[in-house]
């Protein structure tokens, strides 16, 4: 696995620490941090220093490998090693509830440990956990490229595209999902005009999508979330592209708060609404969006995070759900690394597994 300095998550040379680009500092500062303790790992996910569903999955895979290396120095006996890692996995899994990629990657690593039980070799388990972590990362790179190709096949040169939150290289690996077709198209000489919802309250669109679009040389305009209807009405938008955190079996999906409102608007204005995500984001155990747990975050993020002084009076209450669920009836197509899925989603989703 060859890492690039722009990878939001990668291993250091010794393989005993994870280097992350702290996404809370972007775009003002490109701060790389080295993470080794499990509390730091959990905190990096909770604070959104590492964020975006696929990126959290990649990070979780490496976390388990690094923690296994540490545990191997303390535990010579396989059972003690396995139970310490099961505990670490449960701890990491408690950091954020909505993106399925976290539990998906942790389960993959738990399966690796299970597969080593008969042999009962701690050093072999550590080696395989590192291999699996790199595999998760490499697979995500390939999936993002494939999603980008499928997505690009639905766009025309010159299209105006609206996007919400950030589903680019920082949230995944290399091309990204929601932004992948745009970056790939730009590399091939196509031109799009991207409108990025700033995405209140944490501004992933204004800070991160805009940063990635500038880096890629894409023509881009940041708008406030409440301007999406206007740009659609003005005929500036030919397609909406968004990422996803968990797709249910019926095609309902969770993504950053505000996504479902954009989908309702797109339906009203007759604009195709595309959801882009790897198969690792499909949760077959989830029958519909009703079962998706929505993370609720501190109201202080709304009240004061980006302001010199709080923007609401003392005594005001806040409700800060980090995600919402978009009904599958509003989705034109789900673009995965295994193809473009359309209604009936129950069938098209089943067909790719
Ligand atoms: O809270 P965040 O910033 O982790 O939310 C991220 C999103 O909602 C993304 O759109 C989603 O994870 C897809 S990333 C390819």
mmCIF file of C-alpha atoms and ligand atoms in Angstrom:
data_model
loop_
_atom_site.group_PDB
_atom_site.id
_atom_site.type_symbol
_atom_site.label_atom_id
_atom_site.label_comp_id
_atom_site.label_asym_id
_atom_site.label_seq_id
_atom_site.Cartn_x
_atom_site.Cartn_y
_atom_site.Cartn_z
ATOM 1 C CA UNK A 1 0.000 0.000 0.000
ATOM 2 C CA UNK A 2 1.575 3.250 -1.121
ATOM 3 C CA UNK A 3 0.448 6.214 0.937
ATOM 4 C CA UNK A 4 0.240 9.817 -0.221
ATOM 5 C CA UNK A 5 0.661 12.872 2.021
ATOM 6 C CA UNK A 6 -2.882 13.883 1.018
ATOM 7 C CA UNK A 7 -4.387 10.649 2.399
ATOM 8 C CA UNK A 8 -6.568 11.678 5.342
ATOM 9 C CA UNK A 9 -5.548 8.494 7.167
ATOM 10 C CA UNK A 10 -2.335 6.505 6.808
ATOM 11 C CA UNK A 11 0.168 4.496 8.860
ATOM 12 C CA UNK A 12 3.539 5.906 9.895
ATOM 13 C CA UNK A 13 6.649 4.115 8.661
ATOM 14 C CA UNK A 14 7.065 1.995 11.782
ATOM 15 C CA UNK A 15 3.388 1.053 11.577
ATOM 16 C CA UNK A 16 2.793 1.800 15.241
ATOM 17 C CA UNK A 17 0.878 5.068 14.808
ATOM 18 C CA UNK A 18 -1.820 6.398 12.528
ATOM 19 C CA UNK A 19 -1.206 9.726 10.824
ATOM 20 C CA UNK A 20 -4.369 11.726 10.254
ATOM 21 C CA UNK A 21 -5.054 15.075 8.641
ATOM 22 C CA UNK A 22 -7.047 16.805 11.373
ATOM 23 C CA UNK A 23 -10.176 17.841 9.458
ATOM 24 C CA UNK A 24 -11.354 20.190 12.206
ATOM 25 C CA UNK A 25 -8.453 22.500 11.283
ATOM 26 C CA UNK A 26 -9.100 22.662 7.540
ATOM 27 C CA UNK A 27 -8.965 24.732 5.425
ATOM 28 C CA UNK A 28 -6.899 27.172 7.522
ATOM 29 C CA UNK A 29 -4.285 24.685 8.625
ATOM 30 C CA UNK A 30 -3.118 21.326 7.269
ATOM 31 C CA UNK A 31 -2.289 19.668 10.547
ATOM 32 C CA UNK A 32 -1.070 16.061 10.536
ATOM 33 C CA UNK A 33 -1.415 14.307 13.898
ATOM 34 C CA UNK A 34 -0.038 10.969 15.013
ATOM 35 C CA UNK A 35 -2.469 8.815 16.935
ATOM 36 C CA UNK A 36 -1.603 5.758 19.012
ATOM 37 C CA UNK A 37 -3.765 5.550 22.156
ATOM 38 C CA UNK A 38 -7.258 4.166 21.966
ATOM 39 C CA UNK A 39 -8.722 7.246 23.727
ATOM 40 C CA UNK A 40 -7.135 9.438 21.038
ATOM 41 C CA UNK A 41 -8.637 7.190 18.369
ATOM 42 C CA UNK A 42 -12.111 7.492 19.827
ATOM 43 C CA UNK A 43 -11.715 11.218 20.270
ATOM 44 C CA UNK A 44 -10.528 11.676 16.665
ATOM 45 C CA UNK A 45 -13.780 10.089 15.432
ATOM 46 C CA UNK A 46 -16.042 11.906 17.920
ATOM 47 C CA UNK A 47 -14.500 15.318 17.270
ATOM 48 C CA UNK A 48 -14.624 14.785 13.458
ATOM 49 C CA UNK A 49 -10.855 15.078 13.083
ATOM 50 C CA UNK A 50 -11.408 11.859 11.100
ATOM 51 C CA UNK A 51 -14.798 11.915 9.424
ATOM 52 C CA UNK A 52 -16.836 10.738 6.451
ATOM 53 C CA UNK A 53 -18.218 7.222 6.514
ATOM 54 C CA UNK A 54 -15.601 5.347 4.413
ATOM 55 C CA UNK A 55 -12.714 7.255 6.006
ATOM 56 C CA UNK A 56 -13.945 6.320 9.492
ATOM 57 C CA UNK A 57 -14.004 2.667 8.343
ATOM 58 C CA UNK A 58 -10.423 2.864 7.037
ATOM 59 C CA UNK A 59 -9.300 4.501 10.264
ATOM 60 C CA UNK A 60 -11.045 1.846 12.389
ATOM 61 C CA UNK A 61 -9.234 -0.919 10.494
ATOM 62 C CA UNK A 62 -5.850 0.675 11.254
ATOM 63 C CA UNK A 63 -6.860 1.391 14.875
ATOM 64 C CA UNK A 64 -7.414 -2.323 15.466
ATOM 65 C CA UNK A 65 -4.047 -3.196 13.890
ATOM 66 C CA UNK A 66 -2.130 -0.623 15.952
ATOM 67 C CA UNK A 67 -3.912 -1.634 19.168
ATOM 68 C CA UNK A 68 -3.181 -5.297 18.380
ATOM 69 C CA UNK A 69 0.519 -4.464 18.100
ATOM 70 C CA UNK A 70 0.390 -2.825 21.534
ATOM 71 C CA UNK A 71 -1.609 -5.672 23.070
ATOM 72 C CA UNK A 72 0.844 -8.252 21.700
ATOM 73 C CA UNK A 73 3.577 -6.673 23.841
ATOM 74 C CA UNK A 74 1.448 -7.136 26.963
ATOM 75 C CA UNK A 75 -0.365 -10.430 26.290
ATOM 76 C CA UNK A 76 1.402 -13.582 25.243
ATOM 77 C CA UNK A 77 -1.724 -15.693 25.607
ATOM 78 C CA UNK A 78 -4.141 -15.637 22.631
ATOM 79 C CA UNK A 79 -7.366 -15.582 24.670
ATOM 80 C CA UNK A 80 -6.243 -12.547 26.688
ATOM 81 C CA UNK A 81 -5.175 -10.824 23.444
ATOM 82 C CA UNK A 82 -8.504 -11.605 21.733
ATOM 83 C CA UNK A 83 -10.629 -10.405 24.627
ATOM 84 C CA UNK A 84 -8.635 -7.141 24.990
ATOM 85 C CA UNK A 85 -9.210 -6.450 21.297
ATOM 86 C CA UNK A 86 -12.910 -7.321 21.509
ATOM 87 C CA UNK A 87 -13.163 -4.737 24.246
ATOM 88 C CA UNK A 88 -11.217 -2.162 22.194
ATOM 89 C CA UNK A 89 -13.498 -2.806 19.223
ATOM 90 C CA UNK A 90 -16.654 -2.210 21.315
ATOM 91 C CA UNK A 91 -15.087 0.964 22.695
ATOM 92 C CA UNK A 92 -14.246 2.330 19.227
ATOM 93 C CA UNK A 93 -17.678 1.346 17.952
ATOM 94 C CA UNK A 94 -19.311 3.535 20.594
ATOM 95 C CA UNK A 95 -17.708 6.701 19.170
ATOM 96 C CA UNK A 96 -20.345 7.507 16.509
ATOM 97 C CA UNK A 97 -23.540 5.590 15.711
ATOM 98 C CA UNK A 98 -24.736 6.490 12.211
ATOM 99 C CA UNK A 99 -22.065 5.562 9.644
ATOM 100 C CA UNK A 100 -22.153 1.794 9.218
ATOM 101 C CA UNK A 101 -18.568 1.700 7.906
ATOM 102 C CA UNK A 102 -17.272 1.953 11.469
ATOM 103 C CA UNK A 103 -18.899 -1.239 12.739
ATOM 104 C CA UNK A 104 -18.375 -2.876 9.321
ATOM 105 C CA UNK A 105 -14.577 -2.391 9.486
ATOM 106 C CA UNK A 106 -14.417 -3.401 13.150
ATOM 107 C CA UNK A 107 -16.359 -6.581 12.364
ATOM 108 C CA UNK A 108 -13.913 -7.387 9.573
ATOM 109 C CA UNK A 109 -11.059 -7.120 12.058
ATOM 110 C CA UNK A 110 -12.938 -9.215 14.643
ATOM 111 C CA UNK A 111 -13.397 -11.893 11.971
ATOM 112 C CA UNK A 112 -9.628 -11.868 11.341
ATOM 113 C CA UNK A 113 -8.999 -12.507 15.048
ATOM 114 C CA UNK A 114 -11.621 -15.272 15.050
ATOM 115 C CA UNK A 115 -9.842 -16.873 12.072
ATOM 116 C CA UNK A 116 -6.599 -17.027 14.086
ATOM 117 C CA UNK A 117 -8.163 -18.692 17.129
ATOM 118 C CA UNK A 118 -7.260 -22.255 16.181
ATOM 119 C CA UNK A 119 -3.651 -21.415 15.454
ATOM 120 C CA UNK A 120 -3.655 -19.260 18.631
ATOM 121 C CA UNK A 121 -0.629 -17.261 17.505
ATOM 122 C CA UNK A 122 -0.689 -13.652 18.675
ATOM 123 C CA UNK A 123 2.054 -12.570 16.251
ATOM 124 C CA UNK A 124 0.224 -14.146 13.296
ATOM 125 C CA UNK A 125 -2.990 -12.354 14.333
ATOM 126 C CA UNK A 126 -1.176 -9.009 14.486
ATOM 127 C CA UNK A 127 0.286 -9.576 11.020
ATOM 128 C CA UNK A 128 -3.116 -10.449 9.566
ATOM 129 C CA UNK A 129 -4.802 -7.448 11.207
ATOM 130 C CA UNK A 130 -2.304 -5.128 9.514
ATOM 131 C CA UNK A 131 -2.885 -6.890 6.186
ATOM 132 C CA UNK A 132 -6.651 -6.563 6.584
ATOM 133 C CA UNK A 133 -6.396 -2.862 7.481
ATOM 134 C CA UNK A 134 -4.384 -2.190 4.327
ATOM 135 C CA UNK A 135 -6.857 -4.276 2.314
ATOM 136 C CA UNK A 136 -9.804 -2.199 3.608
ATOM 137 C CA UNK A 137 -7.937 0.941 2.536
ATOM 138 C CA UNK A 138 -6.948 -0.414 -0.894
ATOM 139 C CA UNK A 139 -10.458 -1.701 -1.543
ATOM 140 C CA UNK A 140 -11.881 1.730 -0.738
ATOM 141 C CA UNK A 141 -9.545 3.368 -3.254
ATOM 142 C CA UNK A 142 -10.720 0.938 -5.936
ATOM 143 C CA UNK A 143 -14.381 1.356 -4.947
ATOM 144 C CA UNK A 144 -14.161 5.156 -5.107
ATOM 145 C CA UNK A 145 -12.673 4.991 -8.597
ATOM 146 C CA UNK A 146 -15.378 2.631 -9.768
ATOM 147 C CA UNK A 147 -18.144 4.807 -8.231
ATOM 148 C CA UNK A 148 -16.581 7.830 -9.937
ATOM 149 C CA UNK A 149 -16.658 6.106 -13.347
ATOM 150 C CA UNK A 150 -20.290 5.070 -12.959
ATOM 151 C CA UNK A 151 -21.230 8.522 -11.701
ATOM 152 C CA UNK A 152 -19.421 10.262 -14.536
ATOM 153 C CA UNK A 153 -21.386 8.213 -17.072
ATOM 154 C CA UNK A 154 -24.533 10.053 -15.867
ATOM 155 C CA UNK A 155 -23.128 13.581 -16.250
ATOM 156 C CA UNK A 156 -22.619 15.863 -19.256
ATOM 157 C CA UNK A 157 -19.822 18.314 -19.806
ATOM 158 C CA UNK A 158 -20.860 21.713 -18.431
ATOM 159 C CA UNK A 159 -23.393 20.359 -15.932
ATOM 160 C CA UNK A 160 -24.233 22.347 -12.808
ATOM 161 C CA UNK A 161 -24.033 20.085 -9.774
ATOM 162 C CA UNK A 162 -25.271 20.650 -6.245
ATOM 163 C CA UNK A 163 -23.632 18.786 -3.386
ATOM 164 C CA UNK A 164 -24.208 18.688 0.358
ATOM 165 C CA UNK A 165 -21.667 18.057 3.145
ATOM 166 C CA UNK A 166 -18.368 16.524 2.018
ATOM 167 C CA UNK A 167 -18.025 13.239 0.165
ATOM 168 C CA UNK A 168 -14.650 13.811 -1.441
ATOM 169 C CA UNK A 169 -11.103 12.492 -0.878
ATOM 170 C CA UNK A 170 -11.052 13.669 2.754
ATOM 171 C CA UNK A 171 -14.133 11.616 3.606
ATOM 172 C CA UNK A 172 -12.939 8.500 1.784
ATOM 173 C CA UNK A 173 -9.802 7.723 -0.155
ATOM 174 C CA UNK A 174 -8.452 9.432 -3.275
ATOM 175 C CA UNK A 175 -11.401 10.325 -5.595
ATOM 176 C CA UNK A 176 -14.175 10.227 -3.026
ATOM 177 C CA UNK A 177 -17.753 9.142 -3.671
ATOM 178 C CA UNK A 178 -20.131 12.102 -4.114
ATOM 179 C CA UNK A 179 -17.345 14.279 -5.538
ATOM 180 C CA UNK A 180 -15.555 11.450 -7.363
ATOM 181 C CA UNK A 181 -17.261 11.875 -10.756
ATOM 182 C CA UNK A 182 -16.529 15.613 -10.674
ATOM 183 C CA UNK A 183 -12.819 15.163 -9.867
ATOM 184 C CA UNK A 184 -12.454 12.344 -12.400
ATOM 185 C CA UNK A 185 -14.286 14.349 -15.075
ATOM 186 C CA UNK A 186 -12.119 17.396 -14.412
ATOM 187 C CA UNK A 187 -8.989 15.238 -14.821
ATOM 188 C CA UNK A 188 -10.340 14.154 -18.210
ATOM 189 C CA UNK A 189 -10.853 17.696 -19.412
ATOM 190 C CA UNK A 190 -14.554 18.026 -18.612
ATOM 191 C CA UNK A 191 -15.914 21.064 -16.791
ATOM 192 C CA UNK A 192 -18.656 21.217 -14.203
ATOM 193 C CA UNK A 193 -19.926 24.032 -12.085
ATOM 194 C CA UNK A 194 -20.290 22.821 -8.517
ATOM 195 C CA UNK A 195 -22.539 24.469 -5.944
ATOM 196 C CA UNK A 196 -21.596 23.353 -2.414
ATOM 197 C CA UNK A 197 -24.076 23.757 0.386
ATOM 198 C CA UNK A 198 -22.025 25.144 3.251
ATOM 199 C CA UNK A 199 -23.687 22.505 5.491
ATOM 200 C CA UNK A 200 -24.548 23.930 8.888
ATOM 201 C CA UNK A 201 -23.569 23.558 11.639
ATOM 202 C CA UNK A 202 -20.099 22.095 11.035
ATOM 203 C CA UNK A 203 -19.545 23.554 7.559
ATOM 204 C CA UNK A 204 -18.153 20.466 5.850
ATOM 205 C CA UNK A 205 -19.290 21.917 2.508
ATOM 206 C CA UNK A 206 -17.728 25.370 2.958
ATOM 207 C CA UNK A 207 -14.533 24.154 4.607
ATOM 208 C CA UNK A 208 -13.820 20.738 3.092
ATOM 209 C CA UNK A 209 -15.676 20.405 -0.220
ATOM 210 C CA UNK A 210 -14.585 23.915 -1.215
ATOM 211 C CA UNK A 211 -10.983 23.045 -0.240
ATOM 212 C CA UNK A 212 -11.064 19.891 -2.372
ATOM 213 C CA UNK A 213 -12.667 21.660 -5.336
ATOM 214 C CA UNK A 214 -10.019 24.399 -5.243
ATOM 215 C CA UNK A 215 -7.278 21.718 -5.052
ATOM 216 C CA UNK A 216 -8.791 19.896 -8.041
ATOM 217 C CA UNK A 217 -9.242 23.117 -10.031
ATOM 218 C CA UNK A 218 -13.019 22.691 -10.262
ATOM 219 C CA UNK A 219 -15.210 25.759 -10.809
ATOM 220 C CA UNK A 220 -17.117 26.003 -7.546
ATOM 221 C CA UNK A 221 -19.468 28.287 -5.627
ATOM 222 C CA UNK A 222 -20.313 27.915 -1.946
ATOM 223 C CA UNK A 223 -23.908 28.691 -1.013
ATOM 224 C CA UNK A 224 -25.716 28.767 2.324
ATOM 225 C CA UNK A 225 -27.949 25.739 2.841
ATOM 226 C CA UNK A 226 -31.095 27.840 2.477
ATOM 227 C CA UNK A 227 -30.093 28.934 -1.068
ATOM 228 C CA UNK A 228 -30.404 25.514 -2.689
ATOM 229 C CA UNK A 229 -33.997 26.083 -3.759
ATOM 230 C CA UNK A 230 -33.100 29.356 -5.450
ATOM 231 C CA UNK A 231 -30.228 27.957 -7.533
ATOM 232 C CA UNK A 232 -32.410 25.026 -8.551
ATOM 233 C CA UNK A 233 -35.235 27.349 -9.584
ATOM 234 C CA UNK A 234 -32.781 29.470 -11.575
ATOM 235 C CA UNK A 235 -31.936 26.365 -13.645
ATOM 236 C CA UNK A 236 -28.341 26.219 -12.453
ATOM 237 C CA UNK A 237 -28.495 22.625 -11.233
ATOM 238 C CA UNK A 238 -28.578 19.589 -13.566
ATOM 239 C CA UNK A 239 -27.905 16.946 -10.920
ATOM 240 C CA UNK A 240 -27.488 16.556 -7.169
ATOM 241 C CA UNK A 241 -24.663 14.283 -5.951
ATOM 242 C CA UNK A 242 -24.389 13.292 -2.286
ATOM 243 C CA UNK A 243 -22.578 10.668 -0.235
ATOM 244 C CA UNK A 244 -24.154 8.440 2.392
ATOM 245 C CA UNK A 245 -23.485 7.044 5.855
ATOM 246 C CA UNK A 246 -25.818 4.038 5.860
ATOM 247 C CA UNK A 247 -28.074 2.679 3.129
ATOM 248 C CA UNK A 248 -30.963 0.467 4.227
ATOM 249 C CA UNK A 249 -32.194 -2.549 2.241
ATOM 250 C CA UNK A 250 -35.088 -0.558 0.740
ATOM 251 C CA UNK A 251 -32.850 2.305 -0.488
ATOM 252 C CA UNK A 252 -33.590 4.774 2.334
ATOM 253 C CA UNK A 253 -30.296 6.281 3.403
ATOM 254 C CA UNK A 254 -28.769 8.430 6.131
ATOM 255 C CA UNK A 255 -26.497 11.308 5.250
ATOM 256 C CA UNK A 256 -25.550 14.681 6.718
ATOM 257 C CA UNK A 257 -28.410 16.689 8.189
ATOM 258 C CA UNK A 258 -30.115 18.659 5.428
ATOM 259 C CA UNK A 259 -29.717 16.015 2.722
ATOM 260 C CA UNK A 260 -33.383 14.986 2.825
ATOM 261 C CA UNK A 261 -34.464 18.609 2.336
ATOM 262 C CA UNK A 262 -32.250 18.850 -0.754
ATOM 263 C CA UNK A 263 -33.818 15.622 -2.065
ATOM 264 C CA UNK A 264 -37.345 17.034 -1.610
ATOM 265 C CA UNK A 265 -36.335 20.173 -3.510
ATOM 266 C CA UNK A 266 -34.722 18.164 -6.311
ATOM 267 C CA UNK A 267 -37.920 16.137 -6.733
ATOM 268 C CA UNK A 268 -39.988 19.341 -6.868
ATOM 269 C CA UNK A 269 -37.765 20.874 -9.549
ATOM 270 C CA UNK A 270 -37.389 17.593 -11.505
ATOM 271 C CA UNK A 271 -33.617 17.374 -10.955
ATOM 272 C CA UNK A 272 -31.956 13.912 -10.744
ATOM 273 C CA UNK A 273 -30.846 13.121 -7.200
ATOM 274 C CA UNK A 274 -27.959 10.639 -6.994
ATOM 275 C CA UNK A 275 -26.585 8.939 -3.870
ATOM 276 C CA UNK A 276 -23.021 7.654 -4.193
ATOM 277 C CA UNK A 277 -21.477 5.127 -1.842
ATOM 278 C CA UNK A 278 -19.464 1.913 -1.687
ATOM 279 C CA UNK A 279 -21.097 -1.448 -0.891
ATOM 280 C CA UNK A 280 -19.515 -1.135 2.575
ATOM 281 C CA UNK A 281 -22.121 1.573 3.291
ATOM 282 C CA UNK A 282 -25.069 -0.736 2.552
ATOM 283 C CA UNK A 283 -26.433 -2.270 5.745
ATOM 284 C CA UNK A 284 -28.459 -5.337 4.790
ATOM 285 C CA UNK A 285 -29.503 -5.839 8.413
ATOM 286 C CA UNK A 286 -31.406 -2.565 8.223
ATOM 287 C CA UNK A 287 -34.782 -2.988 6.496
ATOM 288 C CA UNK A 288 -35.608 0.721 6.240
ATOM 289 C CA UNK A 289 -34.393 4.151 7.308
ATOM 290 C CA UNK A 290 -36.577 3.929 10.417
ATOM 291 C CA UNK A 291 -33.973 1.635 11.970
ATOM 292 C CA UNK A 292 -31.032 3.988 11.445
ATOM 293 C CA UNK A 293 -29.765 5.598 14.641
ATOM 294 C CA UNK A 294 -29.270 9.340 14.194
ATOM 295 C CA UNK A 295 -26.380 10.857 16.118
ATOM 296 C CA UNK A 296 -27.263 13.904 18.188
ATOM 297 C CA UNK A 297 -24.452 16.352 18.903
ATOM 298 C CA UNK A 298 -23.821 19.169 21.326
ATOM 299 C CA UNK A 299 -26.023 22.227 20.753
ATOM 300 C CA UNK A 300 -22.972 24.394 21.376
ATOM 301 C CA UNK A 301 -21.969 23.602 17.762
ATOM 302 C CA UNK A 302 -25.004 25.632 16.644
ATOM 303 C CA UNK A 303 -24.785 28.327 19.284
ATOM 304 C CA UNK A 304 -21.175 29.395 19.198
ATOM 305 C CA UNK A 305 -18.783 27.187 17.232
ATOM 306 C CA UNK A 306 -17.956 29.501 14.317
ATOM 307 C CA UNK A 307 -18.665 32.808 16.022
ATOM 308 C CA UNK A 308 -16.639 35.195 18.138
ATOM 309 C CA UNK A 309 -19.663 35.527 20.396
ATOM 310 C CA UNK A 310 -22.595 33.105 20.771
ATOM 311 C CA UNK A 311 -25.225 33.715 18.093
ATOM 312 C CA UNK A 312 -28.205 32.842 20.280
ATOM 313 C CA UNK A 313 -29.301 34.208 23.625
ATOM 314 C CA UNK A 314 -28.627 32.623 26.975
ATOM 315 C CA UNK A 315 -31.499 30.244 27.739
ATOM 316 C CA UNK A 316 -32.202 29.295 24.091
ATOM 317 C CA UNK A 317 -32.538 25.548 23.451
ATOM 318 C CA UNK A 318 -30.832 23.652 20.645
ATOM 319 C CA UNK A 319 -31.541 20.461 18.710
ATOM 320 C CA UNK A 320 -28.519 19.220 16.793
ATOM 321 C CA UNK A 321 -29.120 15.965 14.882
ATOM 322 C CA UNK A 322 -26.030 15.267 12.757
ATOM 323 C CA UNK A 323 -27.837 13.242 10.059
ATOM 324 C CA UNK A 324 -31.221 12.731 8.501
ATOM 325 C CA UNK A 325 -32.785 9.919 6.515
ATOM 326 C CA UNK A 326 -33.856 10.448 2.920
ATOM 327 C CA UNK A 327 -36.732 8.325 1.701
ATOM 328 C CA UNK A 328 -35.870 6.079 -1.250
ATOM 329 C CA UNK A 329 -38.820 7.523 -3.230
ATOM 330 C CA UNK A 330 -36.772 10.731 -3.621
ATOM 331 C CA UNK A 331 -33.685 8.950 -4.992
ATOM 332 C CA UNK A 332 -33.136 8.749 -8.758
ATOM 333 C CA UNK A 333 -30.282 6.222 -8.449
ATOM 334 C CA UNK A 334 -27.800 4.821 -5.952
ATOM 335 C CA UNK A 335 -24.357 4.713 -7.535
ATOM 336 C CA UNK A 336 -22.169 1.984 -6.041
ATOM 337 C CA UNK A 337 -18.855 0.466 -7.040
ATOM 338 C CA UNK A 338 -20.846 -2.511 -8.381
ATOM 339 C CA UNK A 339 -23.148 -0.502 -10.612
ATOM 340 C CA UNK A 340 -25.990 1.995 -10.807
ATOM 341 C CA UNK A 341 -29.028 0.887 -8.836
ATOM 342 C CA UNK A 342 -32.544 2.074 -9.557
ATOM 343 C CA UNK A 343 -36.069 1.382 -8.268
ATOM 344 C CA UNK A 344 -37.186 -1.045 -7.010
ATOM 345 C CA UNK A 345 -34.166 -0.644 -4.696
ATOM 346 C CA UNK A 346 -35.035 -3.689 -2.603
ATOM 347 C CA UNK A 347 -34.337 -5.812 -5.717
ATOM 348 C CA UNK A 348 -31.477 -3.835 -7.238
ATOM 349 C CA UNK A 349 -29.613 -3.751 -3.914
ATOM 350 C CA UNK A 350 -30.102 -7.496 -3.403
ATOM 351 C CA UNK A 351 -28.825 -8.178 -6.932
ATOM 352 C CA UNK A 352 -25.327 -6.820 -6.222
ATOM 353 C CA UNK A 353 -24.667 -9.055 -3.201
HETATM 354 O O1 LIG B 1 -20.435 14.136 10.226
HETATM 355 P P1 LIG B 1 -19.598 13.789 9.042
HETATM 356 O O2 LIG B 1 -18.807 14.943 8.529
HETATM 357 O O3 LIG B 1 -18.786 12.546 9.246
HETATM 358 O O4 LIG B 1 -20.691 13.442 7.940
HETATM 359 C C1 LIG B 1 -20.253 12.987 6.688
HETATM 360 C C2 LIG B 1 -21.324 12.814 5.702
HETATM 361 O O5 LIG B 1 -22.499 12.938 5.988
HETATM 362 C C3 LIG B 1 -20.882 12.362 4.346
HETATM 363 O O6 LIG B 1 -21.739 12.873 3.366
HETATM 364 C C4 LIG B 1 -20.915 10.834 4.302
HETATM 365 O O7 LIG B 1 -20.183 10.297 5.361
HETATM 366 C C5 LIG B 1 -20.423 10.312 3.043
HETATM 367 S S1 LIG B 1 -18.693 10.449 2.911
HETATM 368 C C6 LIG B 1 -18.271 9.814 1.446
#
